[in-house]
Coordinates of C-alpha atoms in Angstrom, one line a residue:
X1011 CA 35.6 -24.9 14.2
X1012 CA 35.5 -28.3 15.9
X1013 CA 33.0 -31.0 14.8
X1014 CA 31.2 -30.7 18.1
X1015 CA 30.8 -26.9 17.6
X1016 CA 29.6 -27.5 14.0
X1017 CA 26.9 -29.9 15.2
X1018 CA 25.9 -27.4 18.0
X1019 CA 25.5 -24.6 15.5
X1020 CA 23.6 -26.8 13.0
X1021 CA 21.3 -27.9 15.8
X1022 CA 20.7 -24.3 16.9
X1023 CA 19.8 -23.3 13.4
X1024 CA 17.4 -26.2 13.0
X1025 CA 15.7 -25.4 16.3
X1026 CA 15.5 -21.7 15.4
X1027 CA 13.9 -22.5 12.1
X1028 CA 11.3 -24.8 13.7
X1029 CA 10.3 -22.1 16.2
X1030 CA 10.3 -19.5 13.4
X1031 CA 7.8 -21.6 11.5
X1032 CA 5.4 -21.5 14.5
X1033 CA 6.0 -17.8 15.3
X1034 CA 2.9 -15.6 15.6
X1035 CA 0.2 -18.3 15.2
X1036 CA -2.6 -15.9 16.1
X1037 CA -1.4 -13.4 13.5
X1038 CA -1.1 -16.2 10.9
X1039 CA -4.6 -17.4 11.6
X1040 CA -6.0 -13.9 11.2
X1041 CA -4.1 -13.5 7.9
X1042 CA -5.6 -16.8 6.7
X1043 CA -9.0 -15.4 7.4
X1044 CA -8.6 -12.2 5.4
X1045 CA -6.1 -13.5 2.8
X1046 CA -6.6 -17.3 2.5
X1047 CA -3.5 -19.2 1.5
X1048 CA -1.3 -16.1 1.7
X1049 CA 2.3 -16.5 3.0
X1050 CA 3.8 -13.2 4.2
X1051 CA 7.5 -12.4 3.6
X1052 CA 7.8 -11.4 7.2
X1053 CA 5.9 -10.8 10.5
X1054 CA 7.6 -8.8 13.2
X1055 CA 6.6 -6.5 16.1
X1056 CA 5.7 -3.0 14.9
X1057 CA 7.1 0.2 16.5
X1058 CA 3.8 0.5 18.3
X1059 CA 3.1 -1.9 21.2
X1060 CA 0.3 -4.3 20.5
X1061 CA 0.7 -4.2 16.7
X1062 CA 2.6 -6.5 14.4
X1063 CA 4.0 -5.5 11.0
X1064 CA 3.2 -7.9 8.1
X1065 CA 4.9 -7.5 4.7
X1066 CA 4.3 -8.9 1.3
X1067 CA 7.1 -7.6 -0.9
X1068 CA 7.0 -3.8 -0.7
X1069 CA 3.4 -3.9 0.7
X1070 CA 3.0 -3.3 4.4
X1071 CA 0.1 -3.4 6.9
X1072 CA -0.4 -4.0 10.6
X1073 CA -2.4 -6.6 12.6
X1074 CA -3.2 -6.3 16.3
X1075 CA -1.6 -8.9 18.6
X1076 CA -5.0 -10.5 19.3
X1077 CA -5.6 -10.9 15.5
X1078 CA -8.8 -9.0 15.6
X1079 CA -7.8 -5.8 13.8
X1080 CA -6.0 -5.1 10.6
X1081 CA -4.7 -1.6 10.1
X1082 CA -3.8 0.0 6.8
X1083 CA -2.2 3.4 7.2
X1084 CA 0.8 5.3 8.4
X1085 CA 2.2 5.2 11.9
X1086 CA 3.5 8.6 12.9
X1087 CA 6.0 9.2 15.8
X1088 CA 4.7 12.4 17.2
X1089 CA 7.6 13.1 19.5
X1090 CA 10.2 12.3 16.8
X1091 CA 8.1 13.9 14.0
X1092 CA 8.7 10.9 11.8
X1093 CA 6.6 8.8 9.6
X1094 CA 7.6 5.3 10.7
X1095 CA 5.6 3.5 8.0
X1096 CA 7.1 5.5 5.2
X1097 CA 10.6 4.8 6.5
X1098 CA 9.9 1.1 6.6
X1099 CA 8.2 1.2 3.1
X1100 CA 11.3 2.9 1.8
X1101 CA 13.4 -0.1 3.0
X1102 CA 11.0 -2.5 1.3
X1103 CA 11.0 -0.4 -2.0
X1104 CA 14.8 -0.4 -2.0
X1105 CA 14.9 -4.2 -1.5
X1106 CA 12.4 -4.7 -4.4
X1107 CA 14.3 -2.4 -6.7
X1108 CA 17.6 -4.1 -5.8
X1109 CA 16.0 -7.5 -6.7
X1110 CA 15.3 -6.2 -10.2
X1111 CA 19.0 -5.7 -10.8
X1112 CA 20.8 -3.1 -12.8
X1113 CA 21.0 -5.4 -15.8
X1114 CA 17.3 -4.8 -16.1
X1115 CA 17.5 -1.0 -15.9
X1116 CA 18.3 1.6 -18.4
X1117 CA 21.1 3.6 -16.8
X1118 CA 22.5 7.1 -17.3
X1119 CA 25.6 6.9 -15.2
X1120 CA 27.3 10.0 -13.6
X1121 CA 31.0 10.3 -14.5
X1122 CA 31.8 10.8 -10.8
X1123 CA 28.9 9.1 -9.0
X1124 CA 27.9 10.3 -5.5
X1125 CA 24.2 9.3 -5.5
X1126 CA 21.8 7.1 -7.4
X1127 CA 18.1 7.5 -8.1
X1128 CA 15.7 5.2 -9.7
X1129 CA 13.0 6.8 -11.9
X1130 CA 9.8 5.2 -13.2
X1131 CA 9.3 6.8 -16.6
X1132 CA 6.8 6.9 -19.5
X1133 CA 8.2 7.7 -22.9
X1134 CA 5.1 9.8 -23.7
X1135 CA 4.9 11.7 -20.3
X1136 CA 5.5 15.4 -20.6
X1137 CA 7.1 15.8 -17.2
X1138 CA 9.2 12.7 -17.8
X1139 CA 10.5 14.4 -20.9
X1140 CA 11.2 17.6 -18.9
X1141 CA 13.1 15.5 -16.3
X1142 CA 15.1 13.7 -19.0
X1143 CA 16.0 17.0 -20.7
X1144 CA 18.0 17.7 -17.5
X1145 CA 19.8 14.3 -17.5
X1146 CA 23.2 15.9 -18.3
X1147 CA 22.8 18.4 -15.5
X1148 CA 21.7 15.6 -13.1
X1149 CA 24.7 13.5 -14.0
X1150 CA 27.0 16.5 -13.7
X1151 CA 25.8 16.7 -10.0
X1152 CA 27.1 13.2 -9.5
X1153 CA 23.7 11.6 -9.6
X1154 CA 23.3 8.4 -11.6
X1155 CA 19.8 7.9 -13.0
X1156 CA 18.4 4.3 -13.4
X1157 CA 15.2 4.1 -15.4
X1158 CA 12.4 1.6 -15.1
X1159 CA 9.5 1.8 -17.5
X1160 CA 5.9 2.6 -16.5
X1161 CA 3.8 3.0 -19.7
X1162 CA 0.7 4.5 -18.0
X1163 CA -1.6 3.4 -20.8
X1164 CA -0.9 -0.2 -19.8
X1165 CA 0.5 -3.3 -21.5
X1166 CA 0.0 -3.9 -25.3
X1167 CA -0.4 -0.2 -26.0
X1168 CA 1.6 2.3 -28.1
X1169 CA 3.5 3.6 -25.1
X1170 CA 4.3 0.1 -24.0
X1171 CA 5.7 -0.9 -27.4
X1172 CA 7.8 2.3 -27.5
X1173 CA 9.3 1.2 -24.2
X1174 CA 10.0 -2.2 -25.7
X1175 CA 11.6 -0.7 -28.8
X1176 CA 13.8 1.5 -26.7
X1177 CA 15.0 -1.5 -24.7
X1178 CA 15.6 -3.6 -27.8
X1179 CA 17.7 -0.8 -29.5
X1180 CA 21.4 -1.2 -29.9
X1181 CA 21.9 2.1 -28.1
X1182 CA 19.3 2.3 -25.4
X1183 CA 20.3 5.6 -24.0
X1184 CA 20.1 7.3 -27.4
X1185 CA 16.9 5.5 -28.2
X1186 CA 15.3 6.8 -25.0
X1187 CA 16.5 10.3 -25.6
X1188 CA 15.1 10.2 -29.2
X1189 CA 11.8 8.8 -28.1
X1190 CA 11.4 11.4 -25.4
X1191 CA 12.1 14.1 -28.1
X1192 CA 9.2 12.8 -30.0
X1193 CA 11.2 11.0 -32.7
X1194 CA 9.7 7.8 -34.2
X1195 CA 11.7 4.7 -33.4
X1196 CA 12.0 1.6 -35.5
X1197 CA 9.7 -1.0 -34.0
X1198 CA 11.7 -3.7 -32.3
X1199 CA 11.0 -6.7 -30.1
X1200 CA 13.2 -8.8 -27.9
X1201 CA 13.3 -10.3 -24.5
X1202 CA 12.8 -7.4 -22.1
X1203 CA 12.1 -6.5 -18.5
X1204 CA 9.1 -4.1 -19.1
X1205 CA 6.6 -6.5 -17.5
X1206 CA 8.9 -6.8 -14.4
X1207 CA 9.0 -3.1 -14.2
X1208 CA 5.2 -3.0 -14.3
X1209 CA 4.9 -5.5 -11.5
X1210 CA 6.8 -3.1 -9.3
X1211 CA 4.5 -0.3 -10.4
X1212 CA 1.5 -2.2 -9.1
X1213 CA 3.3 -3.3 -6.0
X1214 CA 4.4 0.3 -5.2
X1215 CA 0.9 1.6 -5.9
X1216 CA 2.2 4.1 -8.4
X1217 CA -0.3 6.3 -10.1
X1218 CA 1.7 8.6 -12.3
X1219 CA 5.1 9.5 -13.8
X1220 CA 7.8 10.4 -13.2
X1221 CA 8.1 8.6 -9.9
X1222 CA 11.6 9.1 -8.4
X1223 CA 12.9 6.7 -5.8
X1224 CA 15.7 8.0 -3.7
X1225 CA 18.6 5.9 -2.4
X1226 CA 16.9 5.1 0.9
X1227 CA 13.7 4.1 -0.9
X1228 CA 11.8 7.3 -0.2
X1229 CA 9.5 8.2 -3.1
X1230 CA 9.1 11.6 -4.8
X1231 CA 5.9 11.5 -7.0
X1232 CA 6.3 13.8 -9.9
X1233 CA 8.9 16.0 -11.5
X1234 CA 11.7 17.6 -9.5
X1235 CA 14.6 19.7 -10.9
X1236 CA 18.1 18.3 -10.7
X1237 CA 19.2 20.7 -7.9
X1238 CA 16.2 19.7 -5.8
X1239 CA 16.9 16.0 -6.3
X1240 CA 20.4 16.6 -5.1
X1241 CA 19.1 18.5 -2.0
X1242 CA 16.7 15.7 -1.2
X1243 CA 19.5 13.1 -1.5
X1244 CA 21.8 15.1 0.7
X1245 CA 19.1 15.6 3.4
X1246 CA 18.8 19.4 2.8
X1247 CA 15.1 19.2 2.0
X1248 CA 12.2 16.8 2.4
X1249 CA 11.2 15.1 -0.9

């Protein structure tokens, strides 16, 4: 690329950034009224004329183009029979989970992976234990399971410290399996990502466990057998 072209590209980027900073002044003013000092991750036209989509991490709502109305809820495409809001929230969930990184997850990998699900789990949750009892079957179907912790009793509780002990164990997979079988683990502490997991719990608005996040970010609240997880991943059933 010539020097002249490089200068032209740089100038275009600077101009674009300047305009982007001043995009949607009416929307930004409305936001500052209801959420003073807030800085959204993104503002963009919504699928519905007259509405703009505003996102903060995985959270999503809409504001009218005149800045007078804020809408919290789902936009449904009647003709297409599709929940447009859920599809978009799926994208945002996926991005938030990807940002956590697999180094901060407890992973049961399939030998021949075809799909990946992310599961928010509580060591003391009965249905989480039922789901984990099928982990070999799930892996055999080519589904890798990535666990994030959601101790429902909250931070600094017995379930929370069990999650920490699992993470700090030399063999995390075995420690989780033992904990879910009701075995008592040696209490351990170390640097851990449990609080990061909990931040996602609150951002996603999760209420219970297990919560299964499919590859496209769609969420399945509650237990689902391995075969049904496979069917949902392959589009053979709605989650």
